[in-house]
Structure formats: structure tokens, C-alpha cells
Amino acid sequence: MFVYQPAADPIEPEIVKALSEVCTSTLGHLRDYGFAKGLQPLTRPTRFVGAAVTVRIPFMDSTAVHVAVDDLRPGDVIVVEHCGDRSRSCFGGMVAYTAKTRGAAGGLFDGPVNDYDEIIAAEFPVYSRGISSHTTRQLGIEGAINVPVTVGGAIVQPGDVIWADSDGVAILAPDEALGIASVLREKEEAEIPLRKAIDEGKRLSDWSGAAAAFRAGFVSTGG
């Protein structure tokens, strides 16, 4: 059985701009959830921000991926749950070329991809579980488009903000994205004078509080 739900609204350009100016690892200092873990980009540096178009496929059948890619809009990010299969690729050169032609911002896959050279040539940024020559088929068995999926241990709702850079991938609700970007921008801007202070001899551990915590827990071993 196949399920096809309408795509969620695209995200606002202001969200794309705001998140493109900050780092996912800065968010990693502030919270632990909402990160797609265990995935790697095909190349670094990399960066993309867009609205999730989600796809869930079974073991071997990538029929739904081809349908979803044909309907991608500019700025979308295709997000595919492989239902635990980490050996088969559902995304190769022609699929990447189609996604790029439709104007998609990137792809996020809880499995490997194939046709590495063609994806790189298409300049289509991807996070995945590596590369594999073992692929899926067009079997017409089942799949679902624009339903909640799980990728890298994170739940992704259709229309969620997929925010990727060279450090990793974070998933945000659209209504929280601008607020988070503002907090992160302030945090990153605070590091500018700190760099100057370190140049002048300031200790990083004094600034971060690590020195005080270390002294509080220090036990001498003698010698």
C-alpha cells in the first residue's frame, strides 16, 4: 500500500538565511535532542537548509522515492527512512540529478547512497550512512510520502526545518527556528572578543568555568 500526503508549506526565506549564518554545533552546546546521528556528508564543507519532504520505504522498494523526487519544490530537502536497512541505497545519480533540477536544497538518508561521482557532479549535498553499490528496486509494493519518519534516531515531521552543515544535521520545528537562530548568533558573536582575549593570554578554562570545576574536584596523587 502507498500513502501520499500533501507536502507541508515551504519554510520562510528568513529562516534559511538565519540558520545559514550559524553552526549546528552551537546548538549542540544547548540541547541534546533533534540531531540526526550516525550520518555523514558526502563532502565537506557542506551546508543546506530546507523544508522536509519525508519518505518511508520498506526493505527493497524505492518506488516512493522516485515519486517524491519528481514532486520536490525549490528549497525542499528529501528525507528518507529506510526502516532499518543500512545496506541498500535508494538514491543514485539520476535521482540526485532530478532533485537538483527541481531545485531541492539537499537530501537526508538513513541508509547509504550510490553513484557517488554523479551526485558530486550534480553538486547536490547529501547526508547519509555512506556509499553502497547494493541498491533498491522499483517493485511497487509499498511506501509513504509526507508522513512522520525517523532518521538518525531523530523524528522528522513533514515540513520540519532540516538544517545541515559540516558538523551535522539538526531538525527544528519551523516556529522555533528563528528564535533558535537568534540565540545561537548571540552565542557565536560572544566568541569574537574571547578570541582577542585568548590572543592576549586569557585562559579558556577560566572563561568556560572548567578551571573552577577542575579545582573543586581535584584530588592530589602526590609525587
XYZ file of N, CA and C in Angstrom:
669
model
N 0.838 -1.198 0.000
C 0.000 0.000 0.000
C 0.875 1.250 0.000
N 0.450 2.234 -0.747
C 1.167 3.507 -0.798
C 0.335 4.613 -0.150
N 1.028 5.503 0.530
C 0.400 6.663 1.172
C 1.063 7.915 0.618
N 0.246 8.875 0.196
C 0.787 10.147 -0.304
C -0.003 11.276 0.336
N 0.634 11.991 1.263
C 0.037 13.154 1.893
C 0.552 14.422 1.211
N -0.236 15.494 1.221
C 0.247 16.754 0.629
C 1.487 17.258 1.352
N 2.363 17.917 0.611
C 3.570 18.491 1.206
C 3.203 19.638 2.129
N 3.987 19.814 3.190
C 3.803 20.947 4.088
C 4.257 22.226 3.394
N 3.936 23.354 4.010
C 4.338 24.637 3.435
C 5.862 24.770 3.409
N 6.407 25.415 2.404
C 7.852 25.703 2.415
C 8.204 26.588 3.603
N 9.448 26.559 4.016
C 9.860 27.420 5.114
C 10.171 28.812 4.576
N 10.103 29.793 5.464
C 10.325 31.176 5.073
C 11.794 31.423 4.714
N 12.050 32.278 3.736
C 13.437 32.603 3.383
C 14.241 33.159 4.559
N 13.568 33.851 5.486
C 14.263 34.392 6.651
C 14.871 33.284 7.503
N 14.187 32.145 7.571
C 14.712 31.010 8.338
C 15.962 30.458 7.668
N 15.906 30.304 6.361
C 17.067 29.798 5.623
C 18.264 30.708 5.842
N 18.055 32.007 5.721
C 19.153 32.965 5.878
C 19.709 32.923 7.299
N 18.823 32.940 8.297
C 19.272 32.991 9.684
C 20.067 31.754 10.068
N 19.611 30.575 9.672
C 20.314 29.346 10.035
C 21.586 29.149 9.219
N 21.634 29.734 8.043
C 22.836 29.619 7.215
C 23.999 30.421 7.782
N 23.718 31.259 8.771
C 24.754 32.123 9.348
C 25.245 31.643 10.702
N 24.725 30.497 11.183
C 25.160 29.939 12.468
C 25.470 28.453 12.293
N 26.018 27.842 13.355
C 26.508 26.465 13.266
C 25.639 25.500 14.068
N 25.433 24.305 13.509
C 24.665 23.288 14.237
C 25.349 22.897 15.540
N 26.669 22.935 15.581
C 27.376 22.544 16.803
C 27.164 23.542 17.928
N 26.827 24.785 17.585
C 26.492 25.751 18.637
C 25.201 25.330 19.321
N 24.240 24.844 18.552
C 23.018 24.300 19.154
C 23.338 23.081 20.007
N 24.339 22.300 19.580
C 24.729 21.119 20.343
C 25.231 21.431 21.735
N 25.657 22.668 21.971
C 26.040 23.082 23.322
C 24.816 23.292 24.218
N 23.646 23.447 23.609
C 22.468 23.875 24.356
C 21.402 22.811 24.517
N 21.347 21.830 23.608
C 20.356 20.765 23.780
C 20.816 19.480 23.110
N 20.210 18.371 23.539
C 20.678 17.045 23.123
C 19.776 16.372 22.088
N 18.557 16.833 21.924
C 17.630 16.151 21.020
C 17.542 16.885 19.680
N 16.977 16.170 18.695
C 16.747 16.786 17.397
C 17.934 16.761 16.454
N 18.886 15.859 16.692
C 20.036 15.716 15.801
C 19.977 14.353 15.117
N 20.230 14.337 13.815
C 20.315 13.070 13.073
C 21.714 12.507 13.274
N 21.816 11.440 14.039
C 23.119 10.922 14.448
C 23.560 9.749 13.568
N 24.874 9.614 13.443
C 25.440 8.487 12.700
C 25.493 8.683 11.208
N 25.138 9.861 10.715
C 25.165 10.153 9.282
C 26.349 11.060 8.979
N 26.842 10.980 7.733
C 27.972 11.779 7.311
C 27.677 12.430 5.958
N 28.220 13.635 5.725
C 28.055 14.251 4.398
C 28.967 13.584 3.383
N 28.580 13.653 2.124
C 29.452 13.111 1.083
C 30.714 13.949 0.936
N 30.592 15.257 1.145
C 31.748 16.147 1.064
C 31.637 17.211 2.148
N 32.768 17.755 2.505
C 32.837 18.942 3.364
C 33.715 19.968 2.649
N 33.433 21.276 2.766
C 32.328 21.849 3.534
C 30.988 21.585 2.868
N 29.937 21.585 3.687
C 28.586 21.433 3.168
C 27.631 22.237 4.029
N 26.542 22.677 3.431
C 25.541 23.435 4.180
C 24.253 23.472 3.362
N 23.145 23.153 3.996
C 21.844 23.347 3.364
C 20.761 23.472 4.425
N 19.728 24.219 4.090
C 18.577 24.423 4.966
C 17.336 24.330 4.096
N 16.340 23.562 4.538
C 15.120 23.464 3.751
C 14.019 22.737 4.485
N 12.871 22.656 3.842
C 11.690 22.004 4.408
C 11.705 20.518 4.097
N 11.414 19.704 5.100
C 11.451 18.255 4.934
C 10.288 17.750 4.090
N 10.633 17.023 3.035
C 9.682 16.172 2.322
C 10.074 14.751 2.700
N 9.248 14.093 3.479
C 9.625 12.818 4.076
C 9.130 11.635 3.255
N 9.941 10.572 3.285
C 9.589 9.337 2.580
C 9.962 8.156 3.472
N 9.077 7.175 3.554
C 9.389 5.921 4.247
C 9.306 4.796 3.231
N 10.385 3.993 3.145
C 10.393 2.884 2.202
C 10.668 1.582 2.948
N 10.173 0.456 2.427
C 10.471 -0.842 3.018
C 11.831 -1.339 2.541
N 12.082 -2.573 2.815
C 13.401 -3.165 2.617
C 14.005 -2.909 1.241
N 13.284 -3.227 0.156
C 13.884 -3.167 -1.181
C 13.196 -2.197 -2.129
N 12.065 -1.639 -1.764
C 11.217 -0.926 -2.721
C 11.372 0.592 -2.580
N 11.982 1.229 -3.574
C 12.161 2.683 -3.540
C 11.219 3.406 -4.498
N 10.095 2.779 -4.830
C 9.113 3.416 -5.713
C 8.727 4.796 -5.209
N 8.479 4.907 -3.898
C 8.018 6.174 -3.325
C 9.078 7.270 -3.434
N 10.353 6.895 -3.437
C 11.416 7.899 -3.565
C 11.342 8.573 -4.927
N 11.159 7.790 -5.976
C 11.084 8.362 -7.326
C 9.883 9.284 -7.462
N 8.761 8.889 -6.891
C 7.564 9.746 -6.958
C 7.797 11.035 -6.190
N 8.356 10.937 -4.995
C 8.580 12.119 -4.160
C 9.575 13.079 -4.810
N 10.628 12.551 -5.419
C 11.645 13.405 -6.035
C 11.052 14.193 -7.198
N 10.179 13.564 -7.966
C 9.553 14.279 -9.083
C 8.745 15.480 -8.613
N 8.227 15.432 -7.395
C 7.355 16.497 -6.894
C 8.062 17.470 -5.954
N 9.387 17.380 -5.843
C 10.111 18.317 -4.982
C 9.987 19.742 -5.500
N 9.974 20.672 -4.545
C 9.908 22.101 -4.862
C 11.244 22.764 -4.530
N 11.516 23.942 -5.086
C 12.733 24.659 -4.703
C 12.821 24.834 -3.189
N 13.969 24.477 -2.638
C 14.188 24.623 -1.201
C 13.812 23.426 -0.368
N 13.202 22.414 -0.946
C 12.850 21.208 -0.189
C 14.096 20.375 0.114
N 14.001 19.574 1.172
C 15.013 18.569 1.489
C 14.323 17.216 1.531
N 14.757 16.276 0.720
C 14.170 14.941 0.752
C 14.781 14.161 1.906
N 13.926 13.576 2.728
C 14.339 12.864 3.945
C 13.771 11.454 3.868
N 14.634 10.438 3.867
C 14.175 9.068 3.637
C 14.523 8.164 4.809
N 13.491 7.531 5.360
C 13.662 6.468 6.358
C 13.705 5.129 5.638
N 14.729 4.342 5.903
C 14.922 3.061 5.243
C 14.383 1.890 6.068
N 13.687 2.187 7.153
C 13.109 1.143 8.012
C 14.175 0.149 8.491
N 15.328 0.682 8.858
C 16.376 -0.145 9.445
C 17.353 -0.769 8.482
N 17.105 -0.668 7.180
C 18.013 -1.264 6.198
C 19.178 -0.305 5.944
N 20.374 -0.705 6.338
C 21.548 0.143 6.158
C 22.491 -0.401 5.093
N 22.017 -1.318 4.269
C 22.876 -1.889 3.234
C 22.505 -1.426 1.837
N 21.240 -1.107 1.594
C 20.778 -0.787 0.241
C 20.609 0.713 0.046
N 21.064 1.204 -1.087
C 20.884 2.605 -1.457
C 19.603 2.790 -2.252
N 18.890 3.880 -1.943
C 17.695 4.234 -2.725
C 17.909 5.528 -3.505
N 19.151 6.042 -3.488
C 19.397 7.368 -4.055
C 20.699 7.352 -4.831
N 20.571 7.448 -6.174
C 21.739 7.437 -7.041
C 21.788 8.645 -7.951
N 22.547 8.523 -9.033
C 22.839 9.658 -9.884
C 21.630 10.307 -10.530
N 20.730 9.527 -11.127
C 19.578 10.119 -11.799
C 18.590 10.714 -10.803
N 18.473 10.090 -9.643
C 17.574 10.635 -8.619
C 18.137 11.961 -8.107
N 19.459 12.000 -7.892
C 20.094 13.248 -7.459
C 19.956 14.332 -8.526
N 20.142 13.936 -9.777
C 20.013 14.907 -10.864
C 18.596 15.484 -10.910
N 17.603 14.633 -10.718
C 16.216 15.093 -10.711
C 15.966 16.040 -9.553
N 16.443 15.663 -8.362
C 16.258 16.514 -7.183
C 16.903 17.877 -7.393
N 18.115 17.882 -7.943
C 18.810 19.137 -8.207
C 18.042 19.975 -9.226
N 17.536 19.331 -10.269
C 16.795 20.037 -11.312
C 15.516 20.653 -10.764
N 14.879 19.971 -9.827
C 13.655 20.506 -9.215
C 13.943 21.664 -8.254
N 15.215 21.849 -7.908
C 15.579 22.945 -7.021
C 15.683 22.563 -5.559
N 15.721 21.267 -5.265
C 15.818 20.827 -3.872
C 17.134 21.299 -3.261
N 17.102 21.516 -1.936
C 18.280 22.042 -1.233
C 19.254 20.947 -0.835
N 18.770 19.715 -0.609
C 19.650 18.640 -0.176
C 18.865 17.386 0.133
N 19.587 16.377 0.647
C 18.966 15.101 0.975
C 19.505 14.545 2.279
N 18.652 13.811 2.982
C 18.992 13.204 4.270
C 18.484 11.770 4.247
N 19.403 10.796 4.398
C 19.054 9.388 4.201
C 19.553 8.544 5.364
N 18.657 7.707 5.899
C 19.047 6.804 6.982
C 19.544 5.479 6.412
N 20.267 5.573 5.327
C 20.881 4.443 4.646
C 21.936 5.008 3.712
N 22.606 4.167 2.939
C 23.645 4.658 2.031
C 23.064 5.216 0.743
N 23.940 5.850 -0.038
C 23.596 6.301 -1.383
C 24.573 5.641 -2.366
N 24.285 5.775 -3.646
C 25.177 5.215 -4.665
C 25.429 6.243 -5.761
N 26.253 5.875 -6.729
C 26.646 6.801 -7.801
C 27.297 8.051 -7.218
N 28.269 7.827 -6.365
C 28.943 8.924 -5.672
C 29.407 10.004 -6.644
N 30.099 9.621 -7.703
C 30.656 10.603 -8.633
C 29.560 11.450 -9.274
N 28.437 10.824 -9.596
C 27.351 11.562 -10.236
C 26.687 12.531 -9.262
N 26.535 12.130 -8.012
C 25.947 13.035 -7.016
C 26.856 14.228 -6.798
N 28.164 13.968 -6.734
C 29.110 15.061 -6.575
C 29.068 15.982 -7.792
N 29.006 15.401 -8.990
C 28.956 16.203 -10.214
C 27.694 17.062 -10.261
N 26.611 16.544 -9.708
C 25.359 17.298 -9.678
C 25.388 18.410 -8.632
N 26.419 18.404 -7.774
C 26.552 19.389 -6.692
C 25.306 19.381 -5.812
N 24.873 18.155 -5.486
C 23.699 18.004 -4.638
C 24.160 17.519 -3.261
N 24.007 18.344 -2.210
C 24.519 17.967 -0.890
C 23.661 16.897 -0.229
N 24.334 15.921 0.356
C 23.657 14.760 0.925
C 24.305 14.379 2.249
N 23.479 14.034 3.224
C 23.912 13.322 4.424
C 23.347 11.914 4.356
N 24.184 10.897 4.636
C 23.738 9.513 4.524
C 24.586 8.620 5.417
N 24.358 7.321 5.316
C 25.170 6.336 6.035
C 26.237 5.738 5.120
N 26.773 6.553 4.240
C 27.878 6.112 3.409
C 27.465 5.794 1.984
N 28.262 4.948 1.338
C 28.099 4.612 -0.077
C 27.916 3.107 -0.202
N 27.064 2.694 -1.136
C 26.874 1.268 -1.378
C 26.512 1.037 -2.843
N 27.026 -0.042 -3.409
C 26.616 -0.441 -4.758
C 25.392 -1.355 -4.716
N 24.963 -1.740 -3.517
C 23.778 -2.580 -3.325
C 22.565 -1.659 -3.276
N 21.646 -1.814 -4.213
C 20.574 -0.831 -4.359
C 19.188 -1.446 -4.189
N 18.213 -0.546 -4.063
C 16.801 -0.925 -4.010
C 16.269 -1.135 -5.437
N 14.971 -1.448 -5.526
C 14.323 -1.691 -6.817
C 13.001 -0.916 -6.874
N 12.467 -0.807 -8.097
C 11.133 -0.240 -8.288
C 10.137 -1.403 -8.313
N 9.668 -1.803 -7.136
C 8.841 -3.006 -7.012
C 7.351 -2.715 -6.888
N 6.994 -1.483 -6.550
C 5.578 -1.139 -6.435
C 4.873 -1.844 -5.301
N 5.588 -2.100 -4.211
C 4.995 -2.832 -3.083
C 4.350 -1.887 -2.088
N 5.144 -0.958 -1.542
C 4.606 -0.026 -0.553
C 5.578 1.119 -0.324
N 5.085 2.141 0.345
C 5.885 3.300 0.714
C 4.960 4.413 1.146
N 5.530 5.448 1.769
C 4.714 6.561 2.262
C 5.463 7.861 2.060
N 4.734 8.894 1.657
C 5.306 10.213 1.389
C 4.610 11.245 2.257
N 5.422 12.116 2.890
C 4.938 13.172 3.779
C 4.182 12.604 4.975
N 4.869 11.685 5.647
C 4.420 11.131 6.919
C 5.577 11.268 7.909
N 5.338 11.175 9.216
C 6.455 11.225 10.173
C 7.421 10.066 9.925
N 8.716 10.378 9.965
C 9.752 9.359 9.771
C 10.812 9.520 10.850
N 11.683 8.521 10.944
C 12.815 8.577 11.857
C 14.099 8.410 11.055
N 15.012 9.365 11.214
C 16.291 9.346 10.503
C 17.389 9.670 11.504
N 18.369 8.785 11.606
C 19.448 9.004 12.546
C 18.972 9.138 13.979
N 17.897 8.437 14.306
C 17.353 8.474 15.652
C 16.489 9.680 15.953
N 16.314 10.580 15.004
C 15.501 11.778 15.199
C 14.191 11.656 14.432
N 13.117 12.070 15.060
C 11.810 12.085 14.393
C 11.722 13.333 13.521
N 11.299 13.143 12.286
C 11.152 14.245 11.346
C 9.710 14.295 10.876
N 9.078 15.439 11.096
C 7.722 15.664 10.603
C 7.792 16.346 9.235
N 6.832 16.070 8.355
C 6.814 16.796 7.083
C 6.796 18.305 7.337
N 7.653 19.026 6.635
C 7.721 20.469 6.812
C 8.682 20.936 7.875
N 9.260 20.014 8.658
C 10.288 20.414 9.615
C 11.459 21.062 8.890
N 12.185 21.889 9.622
C 13.374 22.523 9.062
C 14.551 21.556 9.181
N 15.122 21.193 8.051
C 16.334 20.378 8.037
C 17.507 21.334 7.859
N 18.365 21.366 8.870
C 19.464 22.327 8.912
C 20.767 21.541 9.008
N 21.543 21.585 7.940
C 22.776 20.798 7.869
C 23.968 21.691 7.576
N 25.084 21.363 8.218
C 26.357 21.985 7.870
C 27.449 20.935 8.014
N 28.692 21.336 7.997
C 29.790 20.369 8.015
C 29.885 19.603 9.322
N 29.251 20.102 10.381
C 29.289 19.420 11.677
C 28.199 18.372 11.845
N 27.052 18.541 11.193
C 25.965 17.595 11.385
C 24.640 18.140 10.895
N 23.565 17.481 11.340
C 22.212 17.823 10.903
C 21.315 17.990 12.120
N 20.604 19.107 12.171
C 19.628 19.354 13.223
C 18.247 19.485 12.590
N 17.236 19.025 13.328
C 15.850 19.112 12.869
C 15.109 20.044 13.804
N 14.494 21.080 13.242
C 13.788 22.087 14.021
C 12.352 22.220 13.548
N 11.461 22.571 14.468
C 10.111 22.963 14.077
C 10.179 24.357 13.467
N 9.416 24.633 12.423
C 9.502 25.951 11.784
C 9.255 27.110 12.737
N 8.339 26.927 13.723
C 8.013 28.045 14.598
C 9.071 28.330 15.661
N 10.071 27.485 15.791
C 11.151 27.735 16.746
C 12.443 28.156 16.071
N 12.515 28.060 14.760
C 13.789 28.197 14.056
C 14.398 29.587 14.193
N 13.605 30.640 14.009
C 14.162 31.991 14.078
C 14.631 32.334 15.475
N 13.877 31.912 16.492
C 14.288 32.158 17.871
C 15.596 31.465 18.195
N 15.736 30.217 17.752
C 16.976 29.477 17.992
C 18.136 30.145 17.260
N 17.921 30.542 16.021
C 18.990 31.190 15.262
C 19.465 32.457 15.961
N 18.541 33.211 16.551
C 18.917 34.438 17.257
C 19.781 34.142 18.471
N 19.403 33.125 19.248
C 20.187 32.735 20.419
C 21.585 32.281 20.005
N 21.650 31.495 18.943
C 22.945 30.983 18.505
C 23.836 32.090 17.956
N 23.227 33.029 17.265
C 24.019 34.140 16.741
C 24.646 34.940 17.888
N 23.884 35.204 18.950
C 24.421 35.919 20.106
C 25.565 35.135 20.750
N 25.385 33.824 20.849
C 26.424 32.991 21.461
C 27.704 33.004 20.629
N 27.562 32.916 19.332
C 28.740 32.908 18.462
C 29.421 34.275 18.415
N 28.629 35.350 18.456
C 29.222 36.684 18.445
C 30.001 36.954 19.729
N 29.586 36.311 20.833
C 30.306 36.488 22.098
C 31.698 35.886 22.050
N 31.949 35.007 21.106
C 33.268 34.393 20.993
C 34.296 35.314 20.318
N 33.813 36.342 19.632
C 34.736 37.228 18.912
C 35.681 37.945 19.873
N 35.168 38.638 20.922
C 36.115 39.257 21.864
C 36.915 38.234 22.659
N 36.346 37.027 22.860
C 37.091 36.000 23.582
C 38.342 35.592 22.811
N 38.254 35.491 21.507
C 39.429 35.138 20.714
C 40.546 36.176 20.906
N 40.137 37.452 20.932
C 41.124 38.507 21.148
C 41.751 38.369 22.539
N 40.901 38.065 23.537
C 41.419 37.918 24.893
C 42.382 36.734 24.995
N 42.082 35.650 24.311
C 42.986 34.491 24.314
C 44.309 34.850 23.644
N 44.226 35.630 22.557
C 45.454 36.108 21.918
C 46.324 36.874 22.910
N 45.666 37.544 23.865
C 46.379 38.373 24.833
C 46.737 37.613 26.106
N 46.441 36.281 26.133
C 46.871 35.470 27.253
C 45.783 34.965 28.176
N 44.523 35.344 27.945
C 43.443 34.852 28.800
C 43.332 33.342 28.679
N 43.009 32.676 29.803
C 42.871 31.223 29.810
C 41.435 30.829 29.456
N 41.304 29.923 28.487
C 39.984 29.449 28.073
C 39.249 28.799 29.235
N 39.958 28.033 30.060
C 39.318 27.321 31.166
C 38.767 28.274 32.222
N 39.365 29.464 32.365
C 38.800 30.463 33.279
C 37.489 30.997 32.729
N 37.462 31.247 31.429
C 36.242 31.775 30.807
C 35.103 30.756 30.860
N 35.398 29.505 30.577
C 34.352 28.484 30.482
C 33.881 27.963 31.838
N 34.676 28.201 32.865
C 34.359 27.642 34.180
C 35.013 26.303 34.430
N 35.726 25.778 33.432
C 36.368 24.472 33.587
C 37.438 24.508 34.666
N 38.165 25.634 34.766
C 39.235 25.717 35.765
C 38.680 25.596 37.172
N 37.576 26.307 37.451
C 36.979 26.258 38.780
C 36.433 24.865 39.084
N 35.794 24.245 38.078
C 35.261 22.898 38.284
C 36.385 21.899 38.519
N 37.479 22.066 37.809
C 38.626 21.170 37.973
C 39.223 21.308 39.372
N 39.376 22.563 39.817
C 39.943 22.776 41.146
C 39.049 22.205 42.233
N 37.717 22.329 42.029
C 36.772 21.829 43.030
C 36.820 20.314 43.147
N 37.126 19.647 42.046
C 37.129 18.181 42.062
C 38.503 17.563 42.066
N 39.535 18.406 42.205
C 40.906 17.917 42.109
C 41.317 17.145 43.341
N 41.926 15.992 43.114
C 42.481 15.197 44.199
C 43.958 14.972 43.885
N 44.828 15.397 44.754
C 46.252 15.232 44.519
C 46.666 13.781 44.694
N 47.500 13.288 43.785
C 48.040 11.924 43.891
C 49.463 11.945 44.439
N 49.896 13.132 44.860
C 51.237 13.233 45.400
C 52.281 13.205 44.343
N 53.525 12.988 44.749
C 54.608 12.884 43.781
C 55.240 14.236 43.527
